[in-house]
Every structure is written in C-alpha cells, then in structure tokens.
Amino acid sequence: MRFKNTIPALPVVSIKKAVEFYKSKMGFHARHQEDSFAILVRGEVEIHLWQACDKSWKYRSFALFLRPIWSGAETFLAGTASCRVEVEGIDELYLEYKAQGVLHSEDTVVEEQYWGHRDLATLDLHGNLITFYEIVS
C-alpha cells in the first residue's frame, strides 16, 4: 500500500463567488463547477470547494439540545478550514499574491521555518487559510 496524493476540500458559502475569487485573485482555473461543488486547478495542485449553505442554524435560538445543529453544511463552517500547498518559486508567488491582496495580513511575508520550509499564508474569499510552502534545499 502507498499513499499518493491529497486534495483539500474547503467549505465556502458561495461556489460562484469563490470560483471567481480563485480565478481572478489566486490564478486557479475551474476544471469543474456546479451549484454546490467546484474543482480548481493551478499547475499540479487541485483544490475542491464545497458549499456550506445550511442557514437553518440561525433560527434555532431556543432549545438547541432538542434539535441540535447537525447537517454538516452549515454556513458558519465556511472559513474554518486550512491546507498547505507545496510550490516552487515562493518569492514570485508572494509578489503575485501581495499585488492581488490575498495575503493573510498586511504584515505577511515569506517565513523561514525551522523544519525546512519557507511558507506564505493566504486567505481565500471566505477566510479559509491556504499556506503555500517551498522546501529549503
């Protein structure tokens, strides 16, 4: 047995808006898109987006213990996920994403980590954390 790949699946409120953001701001293209799911690709990297669209939790202010929140697609899940993506050329990516305004904060820079990575934190439209990293040789 051998593990070969992983694909992050990030929750978003609006597939349409998220896909447009990933295309215009992060340089991905949509290989597949439907109302509640999308596959985005850039180079060899694939990211799946799924729609967290259940708003019924907003209207349950009373007796949650009788009717717990449990659908798994609640809107409050959007922006709670994160993933790490390996890249080559992280300094160029930093310049691209700084110009696009998708860095985690205004103070974000490429950081050297003691475990041998240089990484760069970004946020998608809904607040999911995507950290791009390059292995230091």
Coordinates of C-alpha atoms in Angstrom, one line a residue, residues 82-95 97-98 102-105 107-123 129-137:
S82 CA -6.9 25.2 6.1
C83 CA -4.4 23.4 4.0
R84 CA -0.8 23.5 2.9
V85 CA 0.3 23.5 -0.7
E86 CA 3.9 22.9 -1.9
V87 CA 5.2 25.2 -4.6
E88 CA 8.4 26.1 -6.3
G89 CA 9.1 29.8 -6.6
I90 CA 7.5 31.1 -3.4
D91 CA 9.1 34.5 -3.7
E92 CA 7.4 35.1 -7.1
L93 CA 4.1 33.8 -5.6
Y94 CA 4.5 36.2 -2.7
L95 CA 4.8 39.2 -5.1
Y97 CA -0.4 37.5 -4.1
K98 CA 0.7 40.7 -2.5
V102 CA -4.8 37.8 -0.7
L103 CA -2.1 37.6 1.9
H104 CA -3.1 36.6 5.4
S105 CA -2.5 40.2 6.6
D107 CA 2.4 42.1 7.5
T108 CA 2.6 38.7 5.9
V109 CA 6.0 37.8 4.4
V110 CA 7.6 34.6 3.3
E111 CA 8.8 33.0 6.6
E112 CA 11.6 30.5 7.1
Q113 CA 10.5 27.7 9.3
Y114 CA 12.9 25.6 11.5
W115 CA 11.6 22.4 9.9
G116 CA 13.0 23.3 6.5
H117 CA 10.1 25.1 4.8
R118 CA 9.6 28.7 3.6
D119 CA 6.0 29.5 3.8
L120 CA 3.4 32.1 2.9
A121 CA 0.0 32.4 4.4
T122 CA -3.1 33.5 2.4
L123 CA -6.8 33.7 2.8
L129 CA -6.3 29.6 5.3
I130 CA -4.1 28.4 2.5
T131 CA -0.4 28.2 3.3
F132 CA 1.9 27.8 0.4
Y133 CA 5.4 26.4 1.2
E134 CA 8.7 25.7 -0.5
I135 CA 11.1 23.1 0.8
V136 CA 14.5 24.6 1.5
S137 CA 17.3 22.6 0.0

